[in-house]
Coordinates of C-alpha atoms in Angstrom, one line a residue:
X1 CA 51.0 134.1 110.8
X2 CA 52.0 137.2 112.7
X3 CA 53.4 135.7 115.9
X4 CA 55.1 132.3 116.7
X5 CA 52.3 131.6 119.2
X6 CA 49.9 131.4 116.2
X7 CA 51.8 128.5 114.5
X8 CA 52.0 124.7 114.9
X9 CA 54.4 122.3 113.2
X10 CA 52.7 119.0 112.5
X11 CA 53.3 115.7 110.7
X12 CA 51.8 112.2 110.5
X13 CA 53.5 109.0 111.7
X14 CA 52.8 105.3 111.5
X15 CA 54.6 102.2 112.7
X16 CA 55.8 100.2 109.7
X17 CA 57.9 97.0 110.3
X18 CA 58.9 98.1 113.8
X19 CA 60.1 101.5 112.5
X20 CA 58.4 104.8 112.9
X21 CA 57.8 106.5 109.5
X22 CA 56.6 110.1 109.2
X23 CA 55.4 112.3 106.4
X24 CA 53.6 115.6 105.8
X25 CA 55.7 117.9 107.9
X26 CA 54.1 121.3 107.6
X27 CA 53.7 124.7 109.3
X28 CA 50.0 125.6 109.9
X29 CA 48.0 128.1 111.9
X30 CA 46.9 127.1 115.4
X31 CA 43.1 126.6 115.3
X32 CA 42.3 129.8 117.1
X33 CA 44.5 131.9 114.7
X34 CA 43.4 130.1 111.5
X35 CA 41.9 132.2 108.7
X36 CA 39.9 129.1 107.7
X37 CA 36.6 128.3 109.5
X38 CA 37.6 124.7 110.1
X39 CA 41.3 125.4 110.8
X40 CA 44.4 124.6 108.8
X41 CA 45.5 121.6 110.7
X42 CA 45.2 118.0 109.6
X43 CA 41.6 116.8 109.9
X44 CA 41.0 113.4 111.6
X45 CA 39.4 112.2 108.4
X46 CA 42.9 112.5 106.8
X47 CA 44.8 110.4 109.2
X48 CA 42.3 108.4 111.4
X49 CA 41.2 105.8 108.8
X50 CA 44.8 105.2 107.8
X51 CA 45.8 104.5 111.4
X52 CA 48.3 107.4 111.3
X53 CA 49.3 109.3 114.5
X54 CA 49.1 113.1 114.4
X55 CA 52.2 114.7 115.9
X56 CA 52.3 118.4 116.5
X57 CA 54.3 120.9 118.5
X58 CA 54.2 124.7 118.9
X59 CA 56.1 126.6 116.3
X60 CA 58.1 128.1 119.1
X61 CA 59.7 124.6 119.7
X62 CA 61.3 124.9 116.3
X63 CA 62.7 128.4 116.5
X64 CA 66.1 129.7 117.7
X65 CA 69.1 127.6 118.3
X66 CA 67.3 124.8 120.2
X67 CA 64.6 124.7 117.5
X68 CA 67.3 124.2 114.8
X69 CA 68.8 121.5 116.9
X70 CA 65.3 119.9 117.2
X71 CA 64.9 119.8 113.4
X72 CA 68.4 118.5 112.9
X73 CA 67.7 115.7 115.5
X74 CA 64.5 114.8 113.5
X75 CA 66.7 114.7 110.4
X76 CA 69.2 112.3 112.1
X77 CA 66.4 110.0 113.3
X78 CA 65.3 109.5 109.7
X79 CA 61.6 109.5 110.9
X80 CA 60.6 112.1 108.3
X81 CA 61.6 112.6 104.7
X82 CA 64.8 114.6 104.5
X83 CA 63.4 117.0 101.9
X84 CA 60.5 118.0 104.2
X85 CA 62.9 118.7 107.2
X86 CA 65.3 120.6 105.0
X87 CA 62.5 122.8 103.6
X88 CA 61.3 123.5 107.2
X89 CA 64.8 124.4 108.3
X90 CA 65.0 126.9 105.4
X91 CA 61.6 128.3 106.1
X92 CA 62.3 128.9 109.8
X93 CA 66.0 129.6 109.9
X94 CA 67.0 131.3 106.7
X95 CA 66.2 135.0 106.7
X96 CA 63.8 136.0 104.0
X97 CA 63.3 132.5 102.6
X98 CA 59.7 132.1 103.8
X99 CA 58.5 135.2 101.9
X100 CA 60.8 134.8 98.9
X101 CA 60.1 131.1 98.3
X102 CA 56.9 131.8 96.4
X103 CA 58.7 133.9 93.8
X104 CA 62.0 131.9 93.1
X105 CA 60.8 130.3 89.9
X106 CA 59.4 133.6 88.4
X107 CA 62.5 135.5 89.5
X108 CA 64.7 132.9 87.8
X109 CA 62.5 132.9 84.7
X110 CA 63.0 136.7 84.4
X111 CA 66.7 136.5 84.9
X112 CA 66.7 138.1 88.4
X113 CA 68.6 135.1 89.8
X114 CA 70.7 132.3 88.4
X115 CA 70.8 129.6 91.1
X116 CA 74.1 127.8 91.2
X117 CA 73.3 125.4 94.1
X118 CA 71.2 122.2 94.1
X119 CA 67.5 122.8 93.4
X120 CA 65.8 124.3 96.4
X121 CA 68.9 126.0 97.8
X122 CA 69.8 129.6 97.2
X123 CA 72.5 132.0 98.4
X124 CA 71.4 134.9 100.6
X125 CA 72.1 137.3 97.7
X126 CA 69.6 135.4 95.6
X127 CA 67.0 135.5 98.3
X128 CA 67.6 139.3 98.8
X129 CA 67.4 139.9 95.0
X130 CA 64.2 137.9 94.8
X131 CA 62.6 139.9 97.6
X132 CA 63.7 143.2 96.1
X133 CA 62.3 142.1 92.7
X134 CA 59.0 140.9 94.3
X135 CA 58.6 144.1 96.3
X136 CA 59.3 146.3 93.2
X137 CA 56.6 144.3 91.3
X138 CA 54.3 144.5 94.4
X139 CA 54.0 140.7 94.3
X140 CA 52.2 138.9 97.2
X141 CA 53.0 135.3 98.3

């Protein structure tokens, strides 16, 4: 994705015991910007038979201060798994995280970083070190 207009954040929801439950929060290309012939978004075959509702909003709705507030509101509503929302927050609001996330395990294995926070959380210095290491090795996501 080169521009926010090319992205969509989507997830699936269902009503379970009078409570909305969601899952599968993900960032995908908008159909017109997709590198795949059939698009990257959920296919109706994935959610239709299971009576799930597809929810999607433009990536722009999740960027900036209001976008962060939107994600935090989703977190407080407990409609989606906490881990999925936290990962999306890191991807969209932590500088460098989106590109570095593919290399954290390898960087740790090579001793480039020694994470001291809970799994999945890194200090900015660790993200920067991972990116520098990946660039030096010419690694792609």
